[in-house]
Coordinates of C-alpha atoms and ligand atoms in Angstrom, one line a residue:
X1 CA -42.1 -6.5 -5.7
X2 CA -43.3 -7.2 -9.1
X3 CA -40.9 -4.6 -10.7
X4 CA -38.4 -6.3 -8.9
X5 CA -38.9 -9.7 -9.7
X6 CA -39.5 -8.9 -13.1
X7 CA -36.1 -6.8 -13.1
X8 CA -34.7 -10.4 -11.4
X9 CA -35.9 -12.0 -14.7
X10 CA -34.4 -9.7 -16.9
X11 CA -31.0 -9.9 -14.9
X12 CA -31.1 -13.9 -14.9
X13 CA -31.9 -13.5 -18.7
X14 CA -28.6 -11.0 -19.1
X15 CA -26.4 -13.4 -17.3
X16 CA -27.7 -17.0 -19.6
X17 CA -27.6 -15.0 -22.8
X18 CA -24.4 -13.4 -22.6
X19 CA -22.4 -16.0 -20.6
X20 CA -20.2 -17.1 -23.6
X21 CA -19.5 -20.6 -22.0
X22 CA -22.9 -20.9 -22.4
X23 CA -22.5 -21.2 -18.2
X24 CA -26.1 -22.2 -17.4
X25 CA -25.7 -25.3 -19.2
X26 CA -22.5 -26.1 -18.4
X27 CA -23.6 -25.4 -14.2
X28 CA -21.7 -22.5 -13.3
X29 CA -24.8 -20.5 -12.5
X30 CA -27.4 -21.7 -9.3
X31 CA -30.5 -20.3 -8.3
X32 CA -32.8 -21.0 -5.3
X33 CA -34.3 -23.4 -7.8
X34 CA -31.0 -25.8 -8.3
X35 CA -30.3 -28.7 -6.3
X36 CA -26.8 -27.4 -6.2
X37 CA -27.6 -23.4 -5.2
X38 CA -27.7 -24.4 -1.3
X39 CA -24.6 -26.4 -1.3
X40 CA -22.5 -23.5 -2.5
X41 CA -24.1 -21.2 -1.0
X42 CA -23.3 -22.9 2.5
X43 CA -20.2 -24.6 1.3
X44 CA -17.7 -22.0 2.2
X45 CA -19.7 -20.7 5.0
X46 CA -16.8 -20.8 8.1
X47 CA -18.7 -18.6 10.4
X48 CA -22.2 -20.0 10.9
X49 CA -23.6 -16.6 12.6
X50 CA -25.0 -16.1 8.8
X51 CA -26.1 -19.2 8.1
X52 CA -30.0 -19.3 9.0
X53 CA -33.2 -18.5 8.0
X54 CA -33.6 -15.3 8.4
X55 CA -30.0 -14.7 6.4
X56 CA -30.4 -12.7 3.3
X57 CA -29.9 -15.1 0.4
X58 CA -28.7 -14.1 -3.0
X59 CA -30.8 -14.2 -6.0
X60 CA -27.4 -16.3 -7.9
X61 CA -24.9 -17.5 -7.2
X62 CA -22.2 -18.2 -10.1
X63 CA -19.5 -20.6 -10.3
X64 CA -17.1 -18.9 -12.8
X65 CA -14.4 -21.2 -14.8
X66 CA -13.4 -18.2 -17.2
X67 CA -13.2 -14.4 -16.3
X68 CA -15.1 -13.5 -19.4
X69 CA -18.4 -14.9 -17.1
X70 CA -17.1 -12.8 -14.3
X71 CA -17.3 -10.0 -16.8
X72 CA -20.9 -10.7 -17.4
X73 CA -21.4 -10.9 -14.1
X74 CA -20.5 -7.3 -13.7
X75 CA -22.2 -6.1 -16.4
X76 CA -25.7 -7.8 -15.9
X77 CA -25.2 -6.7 -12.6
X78 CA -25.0 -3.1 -13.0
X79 CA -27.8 -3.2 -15.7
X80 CA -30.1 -4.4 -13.2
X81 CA -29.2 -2.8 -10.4
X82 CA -27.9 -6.1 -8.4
X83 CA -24.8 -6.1 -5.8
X84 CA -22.2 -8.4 -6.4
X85 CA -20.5 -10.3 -3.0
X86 CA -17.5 -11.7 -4.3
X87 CA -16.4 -14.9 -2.1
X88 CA -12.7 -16.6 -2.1
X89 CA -12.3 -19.0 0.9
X90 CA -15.6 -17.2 3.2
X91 CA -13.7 -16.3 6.0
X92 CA -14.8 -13.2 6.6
X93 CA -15.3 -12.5 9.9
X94 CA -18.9 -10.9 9.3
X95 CA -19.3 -12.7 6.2
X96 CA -19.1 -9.7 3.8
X97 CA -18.6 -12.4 1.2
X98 CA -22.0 -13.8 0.9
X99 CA -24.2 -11.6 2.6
X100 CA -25.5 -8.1 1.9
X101 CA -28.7 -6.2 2.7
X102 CA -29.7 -5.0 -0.9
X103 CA -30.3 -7.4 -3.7
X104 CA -27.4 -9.0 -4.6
X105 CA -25.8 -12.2 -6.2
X106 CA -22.4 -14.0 -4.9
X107 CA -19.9 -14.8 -7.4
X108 CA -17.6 -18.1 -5.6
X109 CA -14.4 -18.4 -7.2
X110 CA -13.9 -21.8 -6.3
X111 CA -13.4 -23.0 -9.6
X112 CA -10.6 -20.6 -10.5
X113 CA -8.0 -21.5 -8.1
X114 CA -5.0 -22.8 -10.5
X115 CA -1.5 -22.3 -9.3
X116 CA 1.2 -22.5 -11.1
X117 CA 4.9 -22.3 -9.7
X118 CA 7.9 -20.6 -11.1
X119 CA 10.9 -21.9 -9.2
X120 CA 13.6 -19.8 -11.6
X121 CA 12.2 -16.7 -11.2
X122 CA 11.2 -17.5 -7.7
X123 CA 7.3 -16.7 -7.6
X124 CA 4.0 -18.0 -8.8
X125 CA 1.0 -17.0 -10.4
X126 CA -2.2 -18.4 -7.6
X127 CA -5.9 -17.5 -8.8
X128 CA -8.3 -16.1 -6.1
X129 CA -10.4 -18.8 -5.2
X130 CA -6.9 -21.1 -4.2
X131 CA -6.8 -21.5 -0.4
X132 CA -3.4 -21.2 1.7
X133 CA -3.1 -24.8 2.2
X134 CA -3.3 -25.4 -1.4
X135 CA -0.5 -22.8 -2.1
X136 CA 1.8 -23.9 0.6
X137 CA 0.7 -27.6 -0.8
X138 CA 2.0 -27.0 -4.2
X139 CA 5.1 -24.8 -2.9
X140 CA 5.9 -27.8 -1.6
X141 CA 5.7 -30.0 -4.1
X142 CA 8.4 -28.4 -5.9
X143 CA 10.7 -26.9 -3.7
X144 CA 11.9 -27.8 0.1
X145 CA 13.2 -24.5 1.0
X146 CA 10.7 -22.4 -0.6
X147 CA 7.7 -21.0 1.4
X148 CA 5.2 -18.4 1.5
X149 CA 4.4 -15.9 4.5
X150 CA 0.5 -16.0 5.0
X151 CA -1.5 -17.5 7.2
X152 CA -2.0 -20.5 9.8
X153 CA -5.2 -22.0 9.2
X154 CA -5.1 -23.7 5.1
X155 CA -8.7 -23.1 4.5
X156 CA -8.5 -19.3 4.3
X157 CA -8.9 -18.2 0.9
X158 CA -6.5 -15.8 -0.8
X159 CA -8.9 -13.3 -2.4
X160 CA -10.1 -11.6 0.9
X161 CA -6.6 -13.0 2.8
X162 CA -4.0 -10.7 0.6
X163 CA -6.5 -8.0 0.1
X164 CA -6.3 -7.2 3.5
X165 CA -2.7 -7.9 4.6
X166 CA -2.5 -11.5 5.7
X167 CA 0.2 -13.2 8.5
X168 CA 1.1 -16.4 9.8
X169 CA 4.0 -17.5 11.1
X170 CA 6.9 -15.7 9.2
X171 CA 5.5 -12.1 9.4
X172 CA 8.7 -11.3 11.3
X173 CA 11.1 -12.6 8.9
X174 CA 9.2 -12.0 5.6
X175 CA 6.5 -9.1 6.6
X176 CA 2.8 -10.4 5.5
X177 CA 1.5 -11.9 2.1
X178 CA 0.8 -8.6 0.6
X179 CA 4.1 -7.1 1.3
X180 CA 5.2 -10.4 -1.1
X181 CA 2.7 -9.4 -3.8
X182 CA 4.4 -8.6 -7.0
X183 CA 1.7 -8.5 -10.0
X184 CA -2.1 -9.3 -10.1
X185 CA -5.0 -9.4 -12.3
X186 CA -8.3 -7.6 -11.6
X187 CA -11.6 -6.9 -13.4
X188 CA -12.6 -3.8 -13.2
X189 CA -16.4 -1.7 -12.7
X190 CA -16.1 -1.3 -16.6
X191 CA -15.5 -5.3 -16.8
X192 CA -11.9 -4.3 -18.1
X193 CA -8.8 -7.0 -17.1
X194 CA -6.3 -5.2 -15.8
X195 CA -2.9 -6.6 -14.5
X196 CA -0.4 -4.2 -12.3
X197 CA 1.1 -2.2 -15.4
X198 CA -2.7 -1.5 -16.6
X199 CA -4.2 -0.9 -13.3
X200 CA -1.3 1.4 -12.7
X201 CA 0.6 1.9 -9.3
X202 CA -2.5 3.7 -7.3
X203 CA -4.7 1.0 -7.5
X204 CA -1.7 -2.2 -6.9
X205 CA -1.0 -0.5 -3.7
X206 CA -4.8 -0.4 -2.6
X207 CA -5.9 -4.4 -4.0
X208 CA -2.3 -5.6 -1.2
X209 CA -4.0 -4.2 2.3
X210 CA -6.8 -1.9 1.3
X211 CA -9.6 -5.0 1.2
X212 CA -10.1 -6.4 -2.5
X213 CA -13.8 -5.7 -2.7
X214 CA -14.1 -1.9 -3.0
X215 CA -12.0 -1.8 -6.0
X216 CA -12.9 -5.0 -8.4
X217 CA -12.7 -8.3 -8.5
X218 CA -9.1 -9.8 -8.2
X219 CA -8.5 -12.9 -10.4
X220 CA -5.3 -13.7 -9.7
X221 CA -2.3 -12.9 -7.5
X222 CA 1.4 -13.1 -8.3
X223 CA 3.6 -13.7 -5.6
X224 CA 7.0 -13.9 -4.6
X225 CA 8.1 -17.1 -3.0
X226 CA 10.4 -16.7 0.4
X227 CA 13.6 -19.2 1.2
X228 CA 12.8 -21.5 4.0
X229 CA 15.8 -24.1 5.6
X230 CA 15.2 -27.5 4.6
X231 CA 14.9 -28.1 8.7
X232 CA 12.9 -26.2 11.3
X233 CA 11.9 -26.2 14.8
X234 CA 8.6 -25.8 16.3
X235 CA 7.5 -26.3 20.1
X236 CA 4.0 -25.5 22.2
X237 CA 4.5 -25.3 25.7
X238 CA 1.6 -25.0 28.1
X239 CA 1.5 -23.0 31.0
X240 CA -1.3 -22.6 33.5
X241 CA -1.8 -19.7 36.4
X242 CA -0.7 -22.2 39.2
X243 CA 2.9 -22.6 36.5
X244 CA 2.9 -18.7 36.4
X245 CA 1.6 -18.2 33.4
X246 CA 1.3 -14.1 34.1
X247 CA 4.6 -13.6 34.7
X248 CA 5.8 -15.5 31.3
X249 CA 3.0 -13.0 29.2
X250 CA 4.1 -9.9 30.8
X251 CA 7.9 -11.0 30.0
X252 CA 7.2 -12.1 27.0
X253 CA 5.8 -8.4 25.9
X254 CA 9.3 -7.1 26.2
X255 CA 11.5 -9.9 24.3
X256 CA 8.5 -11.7 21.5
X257 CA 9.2 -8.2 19.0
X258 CA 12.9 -8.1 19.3
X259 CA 14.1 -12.0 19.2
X260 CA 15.9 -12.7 16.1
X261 CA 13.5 -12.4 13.1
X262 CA 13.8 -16.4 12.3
X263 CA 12.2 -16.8 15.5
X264 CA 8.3 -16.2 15.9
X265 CA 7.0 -17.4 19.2
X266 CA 3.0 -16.3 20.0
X267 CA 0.8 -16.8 23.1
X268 CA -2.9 -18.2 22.5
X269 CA -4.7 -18.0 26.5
X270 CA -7.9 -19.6 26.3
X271 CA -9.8 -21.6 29.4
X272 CA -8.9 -25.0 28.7
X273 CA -11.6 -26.7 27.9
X274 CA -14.2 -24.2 29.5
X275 CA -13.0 -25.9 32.9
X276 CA -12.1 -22.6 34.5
X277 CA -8.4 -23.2 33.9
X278 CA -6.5 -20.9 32.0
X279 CA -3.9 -21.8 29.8
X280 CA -1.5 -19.6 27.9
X281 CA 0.4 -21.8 25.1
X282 CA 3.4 -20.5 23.6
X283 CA 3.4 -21.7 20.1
X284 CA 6.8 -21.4 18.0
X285 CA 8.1 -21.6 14.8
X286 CA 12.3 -21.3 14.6
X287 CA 13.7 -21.1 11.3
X288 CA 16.7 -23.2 12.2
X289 CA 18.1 -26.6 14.3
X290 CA 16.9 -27.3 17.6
X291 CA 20.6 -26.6 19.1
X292 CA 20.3 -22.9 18.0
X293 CA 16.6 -22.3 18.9
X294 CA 18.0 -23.3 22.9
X295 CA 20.9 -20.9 22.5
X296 CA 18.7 -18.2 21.7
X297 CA 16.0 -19.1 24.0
X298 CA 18.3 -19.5 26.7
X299 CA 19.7 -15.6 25.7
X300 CA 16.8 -14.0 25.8
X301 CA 14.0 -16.0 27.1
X302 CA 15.1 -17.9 29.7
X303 CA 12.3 -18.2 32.0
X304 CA 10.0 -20.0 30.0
X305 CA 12.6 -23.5 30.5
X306 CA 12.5 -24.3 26.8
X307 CA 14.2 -27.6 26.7
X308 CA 15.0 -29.6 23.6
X309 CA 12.6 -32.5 24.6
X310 CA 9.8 -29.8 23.8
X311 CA 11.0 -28.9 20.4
X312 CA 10.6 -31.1 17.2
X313 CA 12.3 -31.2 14.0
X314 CA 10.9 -31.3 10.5
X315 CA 10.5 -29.7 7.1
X316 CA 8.6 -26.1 6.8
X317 CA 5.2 -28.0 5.4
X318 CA 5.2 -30.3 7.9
X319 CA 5.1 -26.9 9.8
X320 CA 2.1 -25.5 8.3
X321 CA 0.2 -28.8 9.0
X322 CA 1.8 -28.6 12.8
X323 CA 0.2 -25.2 13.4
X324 CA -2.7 -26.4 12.0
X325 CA -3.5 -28.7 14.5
X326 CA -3.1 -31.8 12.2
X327 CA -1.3 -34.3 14.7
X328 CA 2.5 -35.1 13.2
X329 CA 2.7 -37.3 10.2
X330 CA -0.4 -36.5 8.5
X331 CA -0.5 -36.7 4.7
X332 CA 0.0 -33.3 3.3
X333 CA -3.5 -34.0 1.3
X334 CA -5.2 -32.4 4.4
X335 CA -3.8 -28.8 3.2
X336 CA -6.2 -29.4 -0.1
X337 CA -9.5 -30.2 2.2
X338 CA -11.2 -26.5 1.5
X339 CA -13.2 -27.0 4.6
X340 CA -12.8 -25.8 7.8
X341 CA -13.0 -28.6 9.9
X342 CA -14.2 -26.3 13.3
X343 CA -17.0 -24.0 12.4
X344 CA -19.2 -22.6 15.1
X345 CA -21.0 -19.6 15.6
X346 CA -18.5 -16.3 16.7
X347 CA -17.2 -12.9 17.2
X348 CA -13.7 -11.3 16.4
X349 CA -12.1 -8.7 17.2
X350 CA -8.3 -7.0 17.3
X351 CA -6.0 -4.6 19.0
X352 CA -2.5 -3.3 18.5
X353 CA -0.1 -3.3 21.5
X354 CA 2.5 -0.5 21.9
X355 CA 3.5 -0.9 25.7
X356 CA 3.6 -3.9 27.9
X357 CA 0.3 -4.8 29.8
X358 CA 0.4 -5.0 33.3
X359 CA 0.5 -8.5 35.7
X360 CA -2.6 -6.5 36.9
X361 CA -3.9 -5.7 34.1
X362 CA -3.5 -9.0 32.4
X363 CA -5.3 -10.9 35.7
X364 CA -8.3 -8.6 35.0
X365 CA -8.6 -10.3 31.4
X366 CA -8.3 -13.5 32.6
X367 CA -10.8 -13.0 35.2
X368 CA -13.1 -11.9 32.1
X369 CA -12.6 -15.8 30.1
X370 CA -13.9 -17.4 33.5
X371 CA -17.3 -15.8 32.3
X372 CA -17.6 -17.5 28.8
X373 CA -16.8 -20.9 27.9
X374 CA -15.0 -21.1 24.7
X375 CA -13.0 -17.9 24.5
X376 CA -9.5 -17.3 23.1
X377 CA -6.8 -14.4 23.0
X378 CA -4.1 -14.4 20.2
X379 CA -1.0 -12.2 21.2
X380 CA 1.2 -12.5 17.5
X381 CA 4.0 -11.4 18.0
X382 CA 5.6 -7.9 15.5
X383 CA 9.2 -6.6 14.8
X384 CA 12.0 -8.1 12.7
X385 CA 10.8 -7.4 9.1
X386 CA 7.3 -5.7 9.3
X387 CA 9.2 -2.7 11.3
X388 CA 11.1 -2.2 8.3
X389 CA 8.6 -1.7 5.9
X390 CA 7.3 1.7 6.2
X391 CA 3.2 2.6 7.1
X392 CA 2.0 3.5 3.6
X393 CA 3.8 1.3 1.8
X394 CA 0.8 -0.9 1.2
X395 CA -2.1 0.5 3.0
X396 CA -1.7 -1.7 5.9
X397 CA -0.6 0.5 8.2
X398 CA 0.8 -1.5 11.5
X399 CA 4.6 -1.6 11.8
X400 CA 7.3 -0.1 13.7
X401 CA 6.2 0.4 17.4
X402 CA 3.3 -2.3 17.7
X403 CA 4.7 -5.0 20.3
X404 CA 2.1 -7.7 19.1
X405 CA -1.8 -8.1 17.5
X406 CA -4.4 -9.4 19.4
X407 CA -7.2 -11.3 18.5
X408 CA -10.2 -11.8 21.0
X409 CA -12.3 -14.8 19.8
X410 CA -15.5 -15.8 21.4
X411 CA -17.1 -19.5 20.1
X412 CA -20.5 -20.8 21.0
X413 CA -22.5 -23.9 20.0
X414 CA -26.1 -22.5 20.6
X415 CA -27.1 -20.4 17.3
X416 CA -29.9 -19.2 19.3
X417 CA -30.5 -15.3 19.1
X418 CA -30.6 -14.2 23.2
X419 CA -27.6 -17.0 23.7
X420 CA -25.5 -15.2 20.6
X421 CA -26.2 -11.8 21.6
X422 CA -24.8 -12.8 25.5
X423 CA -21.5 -13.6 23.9
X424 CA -21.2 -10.6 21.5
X425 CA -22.5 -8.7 24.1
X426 CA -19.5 -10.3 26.5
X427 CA -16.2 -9.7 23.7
X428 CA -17.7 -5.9 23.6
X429 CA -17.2 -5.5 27.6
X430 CA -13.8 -7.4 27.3
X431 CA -12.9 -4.6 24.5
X432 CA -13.8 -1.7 26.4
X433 CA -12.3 -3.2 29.2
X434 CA -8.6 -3.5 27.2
X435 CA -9.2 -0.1 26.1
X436 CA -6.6 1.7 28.3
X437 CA -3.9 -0.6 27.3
X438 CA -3.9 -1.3 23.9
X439 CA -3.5 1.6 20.9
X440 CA -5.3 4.8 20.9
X441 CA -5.6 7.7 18.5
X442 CA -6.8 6.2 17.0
X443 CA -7.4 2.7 18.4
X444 CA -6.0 0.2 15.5
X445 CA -7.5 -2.9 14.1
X446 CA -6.9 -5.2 11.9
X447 CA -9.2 -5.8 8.5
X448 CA -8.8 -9.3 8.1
X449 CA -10.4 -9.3 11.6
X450 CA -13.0 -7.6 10.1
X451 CA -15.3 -6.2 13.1
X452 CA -18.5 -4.2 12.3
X453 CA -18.8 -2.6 15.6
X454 CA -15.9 -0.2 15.0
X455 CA -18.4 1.7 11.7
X456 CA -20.0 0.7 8.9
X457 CA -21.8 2.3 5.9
X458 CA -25.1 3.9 5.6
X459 CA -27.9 1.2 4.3
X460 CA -29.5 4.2 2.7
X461 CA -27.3 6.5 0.5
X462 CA -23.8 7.6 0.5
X463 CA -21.4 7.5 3.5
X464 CA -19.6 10.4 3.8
X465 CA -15.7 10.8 4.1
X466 CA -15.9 11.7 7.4
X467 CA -18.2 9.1 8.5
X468 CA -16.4 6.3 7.0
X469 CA -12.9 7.6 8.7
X470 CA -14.2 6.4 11.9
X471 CA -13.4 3.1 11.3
X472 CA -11.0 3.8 8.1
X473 CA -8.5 5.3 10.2
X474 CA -8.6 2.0 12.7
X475 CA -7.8 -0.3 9.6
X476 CA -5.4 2.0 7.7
X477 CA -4.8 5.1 9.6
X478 CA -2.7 7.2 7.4
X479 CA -3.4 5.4 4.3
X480 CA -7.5 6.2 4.3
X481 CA -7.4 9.4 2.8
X482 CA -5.3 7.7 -0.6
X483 CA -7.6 4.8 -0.8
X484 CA -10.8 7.0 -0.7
X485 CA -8.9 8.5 -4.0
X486 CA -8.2 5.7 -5.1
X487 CA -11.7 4.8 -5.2
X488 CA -12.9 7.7 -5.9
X489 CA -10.6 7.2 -9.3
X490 CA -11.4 3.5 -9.9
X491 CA -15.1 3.4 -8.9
X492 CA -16.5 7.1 -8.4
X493 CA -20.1 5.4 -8.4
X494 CA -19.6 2.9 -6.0
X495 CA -20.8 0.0 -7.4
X496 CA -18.5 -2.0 -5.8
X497 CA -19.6 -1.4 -1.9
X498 CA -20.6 -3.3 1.8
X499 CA -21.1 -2.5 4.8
X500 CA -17.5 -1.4 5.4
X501 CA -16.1 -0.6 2.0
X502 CA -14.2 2.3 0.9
X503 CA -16.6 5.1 0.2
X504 CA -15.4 7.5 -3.0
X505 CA -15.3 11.6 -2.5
X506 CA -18.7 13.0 -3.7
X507 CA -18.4 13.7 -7.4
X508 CA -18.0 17.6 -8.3
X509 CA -20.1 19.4 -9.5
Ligands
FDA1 P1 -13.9 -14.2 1.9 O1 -14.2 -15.0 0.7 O2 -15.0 -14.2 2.9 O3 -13.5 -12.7 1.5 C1 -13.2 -11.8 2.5 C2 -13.4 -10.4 1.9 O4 -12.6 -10.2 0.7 C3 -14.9 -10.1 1.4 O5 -15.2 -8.7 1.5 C4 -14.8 -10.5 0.0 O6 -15.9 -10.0 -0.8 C5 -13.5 -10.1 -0.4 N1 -12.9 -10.9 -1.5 C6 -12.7 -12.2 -1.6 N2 -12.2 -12.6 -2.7 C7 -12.1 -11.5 -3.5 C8 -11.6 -11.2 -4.8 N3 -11.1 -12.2 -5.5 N4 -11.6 -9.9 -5.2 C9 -12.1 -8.9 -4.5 N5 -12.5 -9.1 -3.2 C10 -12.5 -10.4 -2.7 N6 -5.9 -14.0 8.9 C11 -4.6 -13.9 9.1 O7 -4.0 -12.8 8.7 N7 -3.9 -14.9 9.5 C12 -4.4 -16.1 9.9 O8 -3.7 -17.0 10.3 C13 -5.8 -16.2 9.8 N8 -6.5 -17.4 10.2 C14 -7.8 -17.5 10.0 C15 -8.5 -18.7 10.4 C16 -9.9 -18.8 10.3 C17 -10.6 -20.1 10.7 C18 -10.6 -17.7 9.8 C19 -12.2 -17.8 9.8 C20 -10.0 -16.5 9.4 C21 -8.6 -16.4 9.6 N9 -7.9 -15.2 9.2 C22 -6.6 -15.1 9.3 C23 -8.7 -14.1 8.7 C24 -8.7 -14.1 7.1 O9 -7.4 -13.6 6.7 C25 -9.8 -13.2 6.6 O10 -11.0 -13.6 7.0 C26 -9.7 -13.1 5.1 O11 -10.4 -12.0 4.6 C27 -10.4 -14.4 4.5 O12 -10.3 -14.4 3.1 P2 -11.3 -15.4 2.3 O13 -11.0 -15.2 0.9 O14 -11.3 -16.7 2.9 O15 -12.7 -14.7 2.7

């Protein structure tokens, strides 16, 4: 212990003397002796199965305003044997960002989230620590038929969100956020800055899919804005068992993947407020007038009834605030709160869908919610554009021949150990219940879900290729094998690593 406080000393020492800001003094760096250290270490904490006691806590935590103190982050870091957790918006499912079982210190990026927008050239430069909602805030502000295809909820951050794919509500027109990635700017294990001509093509491809935080630390992100219409449509329309809500799923399976590609409708079935009633909601975005969305729901969806008292008019931003639950005519200020406004204590997890699920099939699911009380199941729906794109084009692999994602979610209030460990313990049987009927071979996930249970590294010394394909192949199938170069060229000593990072080949000999 002594050693490694004293080598604690020496690091803190490293990081005051060569911050050239001078960063101690000017606050960017917080210890467990700051006022400020515990309200940034819990400030971006969205999933508050990590934030207790017996959580690991970092020895820093810096605050960075110029890259040049990230660079001395990575340095003193390696000198003294510290991990670095690198945090954007905190989202991460199993909070990779700001947790880690060796001695480590977070570097929060929240102070380096300037975004500034090119409407000529169509794209803007976005630093890692902005959130979506202040991207699609600023968008906005400029332009009323430009847009950007990421995700729903504002608060997610878009250092983790791009690095590992990243969809919302135009996935089928526009693909996902890293498919509309076009330059970025990343610090390197050698403290190097390093945009897309300097990193060369090897490592671009891996930063847009592959999970920024085996490779560097992205500072900034340059993407390529979209064209939205000045007017769309969105709708939610409930529908319970006793309204046949099975029937409308099952349909839906055959029609949500191949409806126009300005069309995106998804499902969320949860038990309405834990009263044993299940609900599936089908929750729309339309790029286009009310009058056409009816014409093409009445082509190929006919049976849900869409009518055009259930669909509303507005501008694409008013959209993103719609799906965010904000009730219409909020101020658009809302998308720049960085705060989650719902945290709670849960467990992810994802599946791909190839072939329709059964009526049967889909009973035994919901038969599963009545267990839990705040449960939900995302069915978003693929096709249009992201069947296009080809499986290693970035190193998210899911395209042609998924039908639709899922998301299982399972939310609980009581933070207490034997009350967590029923729920996680309830989202695993649901899993291996879905097993059957989802992908196989292997059995695809997503990363932004990020879901320990499919494999994680060794605490203890390196992970071997094979080891780490267990779950590599889930994320990326294909792709694994190039990112593990890639790795193995970028960061052969894998200083960069966590519990599910991408391990590099064993150095020759
Ligand atoms: P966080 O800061 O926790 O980072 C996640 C991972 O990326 C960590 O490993 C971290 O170290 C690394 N990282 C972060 N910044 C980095 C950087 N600059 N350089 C290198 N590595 C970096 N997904 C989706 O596709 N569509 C959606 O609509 C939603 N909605 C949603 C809602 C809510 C409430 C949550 C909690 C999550 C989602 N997600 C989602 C999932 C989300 O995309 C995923 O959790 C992202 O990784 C979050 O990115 P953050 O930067 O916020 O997380």
């Amino acid at each position: 212990w002594a050693t490694s406080s004293s080598n604690h000393e020496n690091f803190l020492h490293c990081m005051s003397t060569n911050s050239p800001s001078n960063s101690r003094i000017s606050g960017n760096l917080h210890t467990s002796n700051t006022s400020s250290y515990s309200y940034f270490l819990k400030s971006s904490i969205q999933n508050l199965r990590f934030s207790n006691t017996t959580t690991p806590k970092p020895l820093l935590i810096t605050t960075p305003i110029k890259e040049s103190e990230i660079q001395t982050a990575i340095l003193c870091s390696r000198k003294h044997d510290l991990q670095i957790r690198v945090r954007s918006g905190g989202h991460d499912y199993e909070g990779l960002s700001y947790l880690s079982d060796e001695p480590f210190i977070i570097i929060d990026l929240v102070n380096l989230r300037s975004i500034s927008v090119d409407l000529e050239d169509e794209t803007a430069w976005v630093q890692a620590g902005a959130t979506l909602g202040e991207i699609y805030y600023t968008i906005a502000e400029k332009s009323k038929i430009h847009g950007f295809p990421a995700g729903i909820c504002p608060s997610v951050g878009v250092g983790g969100h791009f690095s590992g794919g990243g969809f919302g509500t135009m996935l089928r027109k526009y693909g996902l956020a890293a498919d509309n990635i076009v330059d970025a700017y990343l610090i390197d294990v050698n403290g190097r800055i390093l945009n897309r001509e300097l990193m060369g093509e090897d490592l671009f491809w891996a930063i847009r899919g592959g999970g920024g935080a085996s490779f560097g630390i992205i500072i900034s992100w340059k993407i390529k804005l979209v064209h939205v219409p000045p007017t769309v449509t969105v709708f939610s329309v409930h529908k319970t068992l006793e309204h046949g809500a099975t029937k409308l799923v099952h349909r839906w399976q055959y029609i949500a993947d191949k409806l126009n590609e300005d069309l995106f409708i998804r499902i969320i079935i949860e038990d309405v407020g834990g009263e044993k009633t299940i609900q599936a909601t089908f929750n729309s975005l339309f790029l286009g007038s009310t009058n056409k969305l009816i014409s093409q729901m009445n082509k190929s969806f006919p049976e849900l009834g869409l009518q055009a008292k259930d669909c509303t008019e507005m501008s694409w931003i008013e959209s993103v605030l719609y799906f965010a639950g904000y009730p219409n005519g909020s101020s658009l200020d809302v998308l720049l709160d960085r705060t989650h406004q719902d945290k709670s204590f849960f467990k992810a997890k994802s599946d791909f869908v190839k072939e329709p699920i059964s009526e049967i099939e889909l009973e035994g699911v919901w038969k599963r919610f009545l267990e839990e009380e705040i449960v939900f199941m995302i069915m978003d729906p693929y096709g249009g554009r992201m069947s296009e794109i080809s499986e290693s084009e970035i190193p998210f692999p899911h395209r042609e021949g998924n039908l639709y994602n899922i998301q299982y979610l399972v939310k609980w209030i009581d933070g207490e150990i034997r009350a967590s460990k029923k729920h996680v313990h309830w989202i695993r049987r649901l899993y291996r219940y879905m097993s059957p009927y989802v992908s196989k071979s292997p059995r695809a996930a997503y990363l932004n879900y990020r879901d320990l249970d499919l494999g994680r590294n060794n605490k203890v010394g390196n992970t071997s290729y094979s080891q780490a394909r267990v779950w590599g192949r889930k994320y990326f199938k294909i792709n694994f094998k190039r990112l593990v170069q890639v790795k193995s060229n970028v960061d052969p000593e894998n200083f960069f690593r966590n519990e599910q990072s991408i391990p590099p080949f064993p150095a020759l000999r």
